[in-house]
Amino acid sequence: CPPLGLETLKITDFQLHASTAKRYGLGAHRGRLNIQAGVNENDFYDGAWCAGRNDPYQWIEVDARRLTKFTGVITQGRNSLWSSNWVTSYRVLVSNDSHAWTAVRNESGDVIFEGNSEKEIPVLNMLPVPLVARYIRINPRSWFEEGSICMRLEILGCPLPDPNNYYHRRNEMTTTDNLDFKHHNYKEMRQLMKTVNKMCPNITRIYNIGKSNQGLKLYAVEISDNPGEHEVGEPEFRYIAGAHGNEVLGRELILLLMQFMCQEYLAGNPRIVHLIEDTRIHLLPSVNPDGYDKAYKAGSELGGWSLGRWTQDGIDINNNFPDLNSLLWESEDQKMSKRKVPNHHIPIPDWYLSENATVAVETRAIIAWMEKIPFVLGGNLQGGELVVAYPYDMVRSMWKTQDYTPTPDDHVFRWLAYSYASTHRLMTDARRRACHTEDFQKEDGTVNGASWHTVAGSINDFSYLHTNCFELSIYVGCDKYPHESELPEEWENNRESLIVFMEQVHRGIKGIVKDVHGKGIPNAVISVEGVNHDIRTGADGDYWRLLNPGEYVVGVKAEGYTAATKTCEVGYDMGATQCDFTISKTNLARIKEIMKKFGKQPISLSIRRLRQRARQWRQQ
């Protein structure tokens, strides 16, 4: 049977009860598998249920609110930086009325289940035979001798059909989409991609961006009406997932998304057809397949909070990118510094490119991919929370660990984050319980990364400062690795958001920068008055600049060309405003071009005048 949902919050706080609690922050409502404590482990957000007394009469109880076939229990100790507490053995009791209790027994009496030997690794105990009841109670019998009674748990059980149970019918989530709702290992993921490509060969292409530490190819699927080529004027979008190998939900959502888009395109869904014809979409479901493999082998409930998070060589891909923030901010703070750093396309430092740098091969592959394709917007799907985080992810002050640190495009990033959060079924629901310790409701399910927790070298900050692409981190669920049975509901929670966020790539201005002969000018700098962040044109001279509705003075400059400005207006309707530029070469550039054409070098005017005078003197 699947989990009842303590970790996914399907089981509400009102369904959890305990004999005693040490304090409110260690109450029964905190006794959920994998729940994380706050940094301060304060009274509200601690990392387990802890009994008020250490004796064999303590218990924690789950009310399933309907008859359920209970089959197993998973336990952990207390999540804490400062203390060590876990239960080493326990009894299991069931009841239909919460008054008369029956213990799980075998031939020799009450079964004493073996608990945990440390605080983080989950331990599964299956009941000798399934038991049908409404309530289940865990009664600790022994615990770590230097600690106290503290537990996090998940209950495995199958709710029995009950047509009269209005509560259950009201909260049942179903999906009408005919998709492959299961967890896919590496081989199955590759096969699914092939199936999608076979169904939709005209709009899909499978390719890889490199290999993992263990040699697994990092496969991506492109969805476009002309797969394999960049079309001038068409923006490029990307979703990636699985940078942390154990955050599996994002991986499965991307696999579901590619199936869904193929099916809907074939069915003629005008919204999906329009999106595919006007956008080049790249879907990379597994950035860290080596880490995923570890989590997959442990299973959805037994990997704990971090098994498979890192690459094979122990690197966190998400924060493994060059720290360009510090370079930019040092340059801005030191006005007289000779080393000026541009506000965009900041070069990667030489030390990072050396072979000895601690950089994952997966990270290098992603950087090469980001530099090769002119992405405009991207989302990296993560897990363990329910929020959209936007850059900067690093605080500017070196003395703080949390501080709101906006980019020059803060208003655009906030809109992009809200576009996902507001269309998600739960992110902006004021009634929902916080996953762990943070309540993001005051920001409508969004958060500035640096105001949450600072990290240097994040993919979001790097993408913004090194490329044209605006990238956000989308945390798609409290449970990093939900049970297979949860996937249809998680798909329904995220489906509309995934599509709406892709559509935002068409918000702002776009255009082509050409010379007087109509040829596109690559690497021209596009600036917006009042926004201290520029972008550059692609190889064909085309560009896209994400902006909120309003009127903007847009400038363009390119080496050897005269600068130009014009006013461009962004409306509220979806669709980027066309804002093209035709610029001519400067006089100096034109002279150099003519002289080069005729095989002559430009000469200075002073030398030319001396030669003319000498010629005139000889003629006289």
XYZ file of C-alpha atoms in Angstrom:
620
model
C 0.000 0.000 0.000
C 1.125 3.582 -0.596
C 1.866 6.171 2.121
C -1.165 7.846 3.732
C 0.475 11.221 3.214
C 2.148 12.524 6.384
C 5.083 13.727 4.293
C 2.963 15.123 1.448
C 0.639 16.892 3.965
C -2.380 14.932 2.730
C -2.765 14.007 6.390
C -3.613 17.301 8.091
C -2.343 18.494 11.459
C -5.814 17.785 12.896
C -5.376 14.078 12.102
C -2.242 13.779 14.247
C -2.433 13.386 18.033
C 0.024 12.472 20.779
C 0.002 11.553 24.460
C 2.253 14.486 25.404
C 4.644 16.903 23.707
C 7.797 18.561 24.980
C 6.584 21.886 23.556
C 4.428 23.153 20.689
C 7.230 23.014 18.094
C 7.719 19.335 18.961
C 4.015 18.479 18.826
C 2.383 15.622 16.928
C 1.972 17.844 13.847
C 5.782 17.846 13.474
C 6.039 14.045 13.479
C 6.113 13.769 9.673
C 8.658 11.773 7.679
C 11.543 13.967 6.427
C 10.237 17.163 8.030
C 13.090 19.646 8.500
C 13.740 21.792 11.545
C 14.295 25.538 11.342
C 17.854 26.833 11.729
C 17.101 27.966 15.279
C 14.941 24.918 16.116
C 12.587 27.307 17.843
C 9.241 26.667 19.476
C 7.249 26.654 16.233
C 9.334 24.690 13.741
C 11.256 21.784 15.182
C 12.194 18.509 13.550
C 9.982 15.779 15.054
C 7.326 14.875 17.590
C 9.002 14.599 20.979
C 7.113 13.254 23.991
C 6.864 15.373 27.121
C 8.083 12.443 29.238
C 10.382 9.504 28.620
C 8.345 6.455 29.630
C 6.761 3.475 27.788
C 3.263 5.023 27.968
C 3.835 7.679 25.264
C 2.251 7.444 21.818
C 1.610 9.264 18.552
C -1.578 8.529 16.650
C -2.904 9.020 13.094
C -6.614 9.319 12.304
C -7.096 8.105 8.715
C -10.729 9.381 8.881
C -11.960 6.205 7.160
C -11.418 2.472 7.336
C -7.921 1.748 6.059
C -5.902 -1.390 5.499
C -2.672 -0.583 7.364
C 0.382 -2.488 6.071
C 3.524 -0.800 7.398
C 5.270 1.980 9.328
C 8.347 4.054 8.385
C 10.210 5.908 11.166
C 13.030 8.439 11.554
C 14.574 10.232 14.506
C 14.531 13.965 15.172
C 16.014 16.309 12.557
C 18.363 18.485 14.580
C 21.808 20.060 14.326
C 22.225 20.120 18.083
C 20.701 16.965 19.574
C 20.412 13.240 18.915
C 17.021 11.653 19.587
C 15.393 8.566 18.119
C 13.226 5.608 19.066
C 14.918 2.190 18.952
C 11.790 0.002 19.335
C 7.999 0.444 19.363
C 4.626 -1.266 19.365
C 1.823 -0.659 16.847
C -1.851 -0.518 17.908
C -5.034 0.022 15.880
C -8.552 1.120 16.775
C -11.909 1.966 15.204
C -13.018 4.446 17.883
C -9.708 5.716 19.435
C -10.746 4.217 22.805
C -10.383 0.438 22.472
C -6.970 -0.455 21.054
C -5.620 -3.721 19.682
C -1.862 -4.290 19.488
C -0.229 -5.974 16.499
C 0.557 -9.483 17.718
C 2.184 -12.721 16.662
C 2.297 -16.183 18.271
C 4.479 -15.012 21.169
C 2.531 -11.822 22.029
C 2.741 -8.132 21.128
C 5.161 -7.491 18.294
C 8.023 -5.160 19.229
C 9.277 -3.549 16.036
C 12.918 -2.547 15.641
C 13.246 1.217 15.269
C 16.087 3.502 14.277
C 19.813 3.377 15.037
C 20.429 7.011 14.030
C 18.237 10.032 13.318
C 18.065 10.434 9.521
C 17.909 7.085 7.729
C 14.265 5.908 7.454
C 13.476 2.396 8.674
C 10.534 0.444 7.239
C 8.648 -2.211 9.225
C 5.864 -4.164 7.519
C 3.049 -5.491 9.716
C 2.944 -9.344 9.913
C -0.556 -9.155 8.399
C -2.480 -6.091 7.158
C -4.952 -4.696 9.710
C -8.147 -2.784 8.885
C -9.011 0.115 11.209
C -9.495 3.899 11.254
C -6.801 4.829 13.798
C -3.200 3.680 14.137
C -0.963 4.389 17.132
C 2.796 4.057 17.583
C 3.928 3.332 21.152
C 7.716 3.775 21.699
C 9.193 1.117 23.982
C 12.881 2.101 23.965
C 14.949 5.007 22.717
C 18.523 6.246 22.327
C 19.848 6.206 25.889
C 21.482 9.645 25.632
C 18.399 11.190 24.049
C 14.636 11.162 24.423
C 11.486 9.917 22.681
C 11.340 11.702 19.314
C 9.919 10.407 16.033
C 9.083 11.274 12.467
C 6.947 8.774 10.635
C 4.920 7.732 7.619
C 2.128 5.137 7.606
C 1.538 2.776 4.699
C -2.122 2.011 4.101
C -4.844 1.523 1.518
C -8.058 3.472 2.226
C -11.058 1.204 1.724
C -13.877 2.296 -0.616
C -16.581 4.226 1.221
C -19.212 5.810 -1.046
C -20.856 7.452 1.978
C -17.707 9.293 3.038
C -18.316 12.827 1.740
C -15.029 14.113 3.132
C -13.024 11.676 1.045
C -15.027 12.204 -2.173
C -14.630 15.975 -1.875
C -10.850 15.710 -1.574
C -10.278 13.079 -4.239
C -8.103 14.227 -7.137
C -8.298 12.554 -10.529
C -6.835 13.365 -13.924
C -8.259 12.798 -17.394
C -4.841 12.884 -19.087
C -3.730 9.526 -20.477
C -0.074 9.702 -19.455
C 2.516 7.292 -18.069
C 2.215 7.968 -14.326
C 5.165 6.041 -12.885
C 8.754 6.573 -11.806
C 11.157 6.019 -14.703
C 14.695 4.799 -14.192
C 17.362 5.876 -16.676
C 16.588 3.179 -19.249
C 12.825 3.746 -18.976
C 13.282 7.525 -19.278
C 15.256 7.046 -22.494
C 12.572 4.691 -23.825
C 9.804 7.163 -23.000
C 11.646 9.892 -24.914
C 11.897 7.559 -27.921
C 8.166 6.825 -27.683
C 7.314 10.547 -27.670
C 9.673 11.132 -30.608
C 8.048 8.277 -32.519
C 4.557 9.673 -31.849
C 5.537 13.222 -32.847
C 8.562 12.961 -35.186
C 7.832 16.293 -36.893
C 7.982 18.381 -33.710
C 10.461 16.528 -31.463
C 14.163 15.756 -31.417
C 16.223 13.828 -28.856
C 19.778 14.993 -28.226
C 22.280 14.976 -25.362
C 24.282 17.842 -23.873
C 27.107 15.718 -22.434
C 27.702 12.923 -19.942
C 27.524 12.424 -16.190
C 30.438 11.447 -13.971
C 29.499 7.777 -14.492
C 29.169 8.182 -18.265
C 25.373 8.423 -18.532
C 24.263 10.759 -21.324
C 22.306 13.853 -20.293
C 19.374 13.554 -22.677
C 17.083 16.412 -23.663
C 14.000 16.591 -25.865
C 13.423 19.566 -28.140
C 9.840 20.447 -29.054
C 9.457 22.829 -31.994
C 7.823 23.020 -35.415
C 11.362 22.940 -36.887
C 13.356 20.779 -34.470
C 17.113 20.998 -34.760
C 17.421 24.611 -35.867
C 17.101 28.063 -34.394
C 14.473 30.084 -36.243
C 15.136 33.814 -36.476
C 12.687 35.664 -34.246
C 11.615 32.565 -32.290
C 12.536 32.527 -28.570
C 14.156 29.522 -26.882
C 12.861 28.156 -23.569
C 14.193 25.459 -21.245
C 13.022 23.365 -18.307
C 15.607 21.317 -16.441
C 15.176 19.019 -13.450
C 17.096 16.605 -11.280
C 20.143 18.749 -10.443
C 19.598 17.169 -7.040
C 19.190 13.528 -8.000
C 16.772 12.744 -5.158
C 14.311 15.509 -6.109
C 12.429 13.235 -8.426
C 9.078 14.959 -8.892
C 10.503 17.571 -11.289
C 11.978 14.821 -13.461
C 8.625 13.059 -13.748
C 6.746 16.325 -14.385
C 9.014 17.075 -17.363
C 8.490 13.551 -18.733
C 4.731 14.012 -18.315
C 4.921 17.444 -19.964
C 6.595 16.122 -23.111
C 3.953 13.379 -23.412
C 1.160 15.893 -22.844
C 2.446 18.383 -25.422
C 2.837 15.675 -28.059
C -0.687 14.335 -27.449
C -2.288 17.789 -27.399
C -0.461 18.851 -30.572
C -1.758 15.774 -32.384
C -5.259 16.497 -31.013
C -5.073 20.046 -32.413
C -5.233 21.892 -29.081
C -4.836 25.494 -30.392
C -3.027 26.706 -27.275
C -0.363 23.981 -27.457
C -0.081 24.182 -31.262
C 0.483 27.951 -31.038
C 3.099 27.514 -28.282
C 5.048 24.888 -30.242
C 4.923 26.827 -33.521
C 6.136 30.065 -31.914
C 8.660 28.700 -29.394
C 11.643 26.357 -29.387
C 11.273 24.359 -26.162
C 14.013 22.241 -24.557
C 13.210 19.724 -21.812
C 16.101 18.201 -19.824
C 14.576 15.895 -17.171
C 17.690 14.513 -15.445
C 20.783 16.669 -14.928
C 22.179 14.302 -12.278
C 21.284 10.739 -13.356
C 23.985 9.237 -11.096
C 22.364 10.759 -8.004
C 18.918 9.726 -9.180
C 20.084 6.132 -9.506
C 20.998 6.041 -5.801
C 17.633 7.517 -4.751
C 15.725 5.202 -7.109
C 17.359 2.089 -5.646
C 16.349 3.131 -2.113
C 12.769 3.884 -3.173
C 10.392 6.763 -2.716
C 10.097 6.675 1.091
C 13.420 5.211 2.186
C 16.070 7.547 0.787
C 15.775 10.106 3.563
C 16.289 13.783 2.856
C 19.593 13.684 0.981
C 20.482 10.269 -0.527
C 21.306 10.978 -4.181
C 21.294 14.776 -3.809
C 24.907 15.197 -4.944
C 26.802 14.025 -8.011
C 28.942 10.903 -7.905
C 31.912 13.057 -6.869
C 29.938 14.804 -4.119
C 29.116 18.126 -5.808
C 25.860 20.073 -5.512
C 25.221 21.031 -9.159
C 22.727 23.739 -8.278
C 25.424 25.854 -6.583
C 28.419 24.763 -8.661
C 28.435 27.635 -11.161
C 30.934 30.555 -11.215
C 30.249 33.294 -8.667
C 29.853 36.277 -11.023
C 27.898 38.306 -8.454
C 31.017 39.107 -6.450
C 32.886 40.251 -9.578
C 30.041 42.591 -10.549
C 29.487 44.021 -7.081
C 33.205 44.583 -6.417
C 33.438 46.492 -9.696
C 30.389 48.602 -8.824
C 31.612 49.338 -5.302
C 35.089 50.358 -6.442
C 34.260 53.198 -8.823
C 37.920 53.979 -9.546
C 38.813 50.351 -10.254
C 40.631 49.803 -13.553
C 38.919 46.451 -13.965
C 35.441 47.257 -15.195
C 32.917 44.440 -15.251
C 29.959 44.712 -17.663
C 26.413 44.428 -16.292
C 25.723 41.413 -18.518
C 27.577 38.540 -20.232
C 30.242 38.625 -17.521
C 33.090 36.307 -18.588
C 33.794 33.142 -16.602
C 36.951 33.569 -14.439
C 40.065 31.713 -15.603
C 40.396 29.771 -12.329
C 36.982 28.196 -12.889
C 37.979 26.963 -16.347
C 41.103 25.171 -15.089
C 41.081 21.387 -14.841
C 41.827 21.526 -11.116
C 38.681 23.532 -10.288
C 36.031 21.663 -8.281
C 33.462 21.653 -11.059
C 31.211 18.714 -11.900
C 31.278 17.424 -15.471
C 27.503 17.852 -15.436
C 27.904 21.554 -14.576
C 30.360 22.080 -17.423
C 27.928 20.384 -19.813
C 25.089 22.694 -18.721
C 27.273 25.797 -19.135
C 28.280 24.755 -22.660
C 24.585 24.172 -23.469
C 23.613 27.582 -22.056
C 26.309 29.296 -24.139
C 25.401 27.444 -27.341
C 21.658 28.150 -27.393
C 20.216 31.696 -27.003
C 17.778 30.840 -24.215
C 15.421 33.607 -23.113
C 13.644 32.019 -20.135
C 14.200 28.915 -18.050
C 12.934 27.089 -15.011
C 14.821 24.522 -12.952
C 12.425 22.210 -11.133
C 13.395 21.244 -7.600
C 11.678 19.614 -4.628
C 11.214 19.637 -0.872
C 9.280 22.931 -0.848
C 6.366 24.619 -2.580
C 7.583 28.027 -3.768
C 9.140 29.804 -6.765
C 12.514 31.423 -6.003
C 13.922 34.194 -8.177
C 17.393 35.826 -8.209
C 19.566 37.041 -6.858
C 20.254 33.928 -4.786
C 23.305 35.487 -3.142
C 23.223 38.331 -0.623
C 25.312 41.393 -1.431
C 26.454 41.964 2.138
C 29.062 39.447 3.269
C 27.839 39.845 6.872
C 24.314 38.514 6.240
C 22.907 35.073 5.471
C 19.442 36.351 4.499
C 18.699 39.668 2.835
C 16.427 40.701 -0.044
C 18.842 41.174 -2.956
C 17.027 42.270 -6.114
C 18.342 42.173 -9.667
C 17.847 45.236 -11.890
C 14.957 43.218 -13.388
C 13.310 42.535 -10.027
C 9.792 43.467 -11.192
C 10.048 41.115 -14.165
C 11.335 38.257 -12.020
C 8.569 38.768 -9.474
C 5.981 38.594 -12.236
C 7.538 35.454 -13.711
C 7.548 33.784 -10.280
C 3.949 34.808 -9.636
C 2.834 33.539 -13.052
C 3.813 30.015 -11.947
C 2.769 30.227 -8.296
C -0.653 31.783 -8.939
C -1.676 29.090 -11.424
C -0.477 26.206 -9.231
C -3.299 24.491 -7.345
C -1.685 24.915 -3.916
C 1.182 27.441 -3.895
C -0.958 30.493 -3.199
C -3.605 28.678 -1.120
C -3.649 30.587 2.183
C -5.156 27.554 3.948
C -2.332 25.171 3.163
C 0.216 24.217 5.774
C 3.890 25.182 5.345
C 6.031 22.269 4.167
C 8.699 22.605 6.850
C 9.474 25.948 8.485
C 8.917 28.725 5.950
C 5.523 30.245 5.202
C 5.724 31.894 1.785
C 2.119 33.112 1.735
C 3.029 36.767 2.374
C 4.822 36.759 -1.002
C 2.083 34.747 -2.736
C 4.120 31.567 -3.026
C 7.269 33.324 -4.283
C 10.538 34.333 -2.624
C 13.726 36.184 -3.471
C 16.433 33.523 -3.209
C 18.803 35.617 -1.107
C 16.072 36.556 1.368
C 15.454 32.810 1.898
C 19.048 31.600 2.222
C 22.160 32.857 0.480
C 24.136 30.681 -1.936
C 27.053 31.632 -4.163
C 27.308 30.273 -7.695
C 23.664 29.394 -8.257
C 22.400 28.483 -11.717
C 19.888 31.371 -11.569
C 22.466 34.071 -10.842
C 24.932 32.646 -13.363
C 22.313 32.438 -16.098
C 21.290 36.063 -15.549
C 24.843 37.466 -15.417
C 26.521 35.309 -18.082
C 23.749 34.813 -20.671
C 20.526 36.483 -21.820
C 18.398 33.900 -20.015
C 16.222 34.700 -16.993
C 16.156 31.551 -14.835
C 14.038 30.750 -11.754
C 13.971 27.815 -9.323
C 10.565 26.177 -9.073
C 10.055 23.995 -5.987
C 7.197 21.747 -7.063
C 6.294 19.829 -3.893
C 6.972 19.243 -0.193
C 7.862 15.619 -0.872
C 11.049 15.304 -2.932
C 10.289 11.751 -3.992
C 6.508 11.180 -3.827
C 5.038 7.726 -4.166
C 3.986 6.704 -7.669
C 0.340 6.918 -6.631
C 0.778 10.670 -5.996
C 1.975 11.497 -9.521
C -1.481 12.067 -11.127
C -2.367 14.606 -8.427
C 1.035 16.305 -8.620
C 0.585 16.555 -12.400
C -2.778 18.247 -11.926
C -1.214 20.602 -9.361
C 1.521 21.715 -11.772
C 0.202 21.233 -15.323
C -1.317 24.679 -15.893
C 1.653 26.386 -14.206
C 4.148 24.579 -16.434
C 2.338 25.807 -19.548
C 1.701 29.363 -18.312
C 5.360 29.800 -17.370
C 6.469 28.717 -20.861
C 4.096 31.268 -22.372
C 5.861 34.075 -20.479
C 8.778 33.800 -22.909
C 6.558 35.868 -25.233
C 6.286 38.819 -22.844
C 8.300 41.993 -23.478
C 9.991 43.117 -26.688
C 11.730 41.278 -29.512
C 13.326 42.264 -32.768
C 16.208 42.070 -35.209
C 19.158 44.434 -35.365
C 20.245 44.804 -39.020
C 22.644 46.867 -41.059
C 21.507 48.998 -44.017
C 21.838 45.965 -46.322
C 19.403 43.941 -44.195
C 22.033 41.648 -42.669
C 21.633 40.738 -38.994
C 24.266 42.099 -36.611
C 25.364 39.589 -33.941
C 26.501 40.552 -30.449
C 24.854 43.991 -30.512
C 24.079 45.297 -27.025
C 20.409 46.004 -26.250
C 19.847 48.341 -23.307
C 16.667 49.587 -21.618
C 16.734 53.026 -20.031
C 16.467 52.775 -16.257
C 17.414 49.065 -16.123
C 21.080 48.402 -15.398
C 21.202 45.072 -17.220
C 21.742 44.663 -20.947
C 21.358 41.706 -23.295
C 22.953 40.848 -26.635
C 21.694 39.828 -30.051
C 22.162 36.286 -31.282
C 24.131 35.057 -34.285
C 21.379 36.223 -36.661
C 20.939 39.615 -35.036
C 17.685 38.658 -33.303
C 16.956 39.372 -29.640
C 14.267 39.024 -26.969
C 14.020 41.213 -23.878
C 11.604 40.194 -21.118
C 9.747 43.240 -19.776
C 6.528 43.982 -17.921
C 3.827 46.130 -19.583
C 4.899 49.756 -20.012
C 6.728 52.202 -22.274
C 10.492 51.830 -22.607
C 13.336 53.711 -24.258
C 15.413 50.975 -25.879
C 18.939 51.518 -27.173
C 21.239 49.462 -29.374
C 24.975 49.710 -29.943
C 27.433 47.516 -31.798
C 31.121 47.838 -32.512
C 31.672 49.824 -35.707
C 28.055 51.015 -35.916
C 26.261 54.155 -34.871
C 24.126 53.804 -31.752
C 20.344 54.141 -32.000
C 17.373 54.447 -29.636
C 13.631 54.178 -29.980
C 10.573 53.985 -27.743
C 8.879 50.585 -27.543
C 5.600 49.888 -25.776
C 4.773 46.577 -24.099
C 1.061 45.841 -23.781
C -0.878 43.598 -21.446
C -1.843 41.093 -24.131
C 0.384 38.068 -24.605
C 2.895 38.453 -27.408
C 6.159 40.382 -27.466
C 6.213 43.821 -29.112
C 8.278 43.951 -32.307
C 11.106 46.467 -31.898
C 13.560 46.251 -34.835
C 16.651 48.397 -35.442
C 18.529 49.259 -38.625
C 21.886 50.856 -37.876
C 24.614 52.103 -40.193
C 28.349 51.808 -39.884
C 30.322 54.686 -38.422
C 32.444 56.791 -40.810
C 35.649 55.287 -39.450
C 34.339 51.751 -39.881
C 33.218 52.560 -43.436
C 36.640 53.975 -44.354
C 38.395 50.929 -42.932
C 36.076 48.645 -44.886
C 36.701 50.478 -48.205
C 40.469 50.524 -47.753
C 40.504 46.841 -46.845
C 38.471 46.036 -49.947
C 41.047 47.673 -52.205
C 43.986 46.227 -50.318
C 45.150 49.538 -48.915
C 45.701 50.578 -45.345
C 44.068 53.739 -43.961
C 46.658 56.521 -43.622
C 46.546 59.473 -41.328
C 45.492 62.874 -42.705
C 48.752 64.564 -41.621
C 50.871 62.178 -43.726
C 48.475 62.618 -46.664
C 48.846 66.411 -46.526
C 52.670 66.182 -46.464
C 52.630 63.929 -49.551
C 50.322 66.327 -51.423
C 52.617 69.283 -50.678
C 55.684 67.323 -51.828
C 53.904 66.428 -55.074
C 52.952 70.081 -55.686
C 56.566 71.248 -54.980
C 57.987 68.736 -57.522
C 55.484 69.883 -60.216
C 56.568 73.505 -59.728
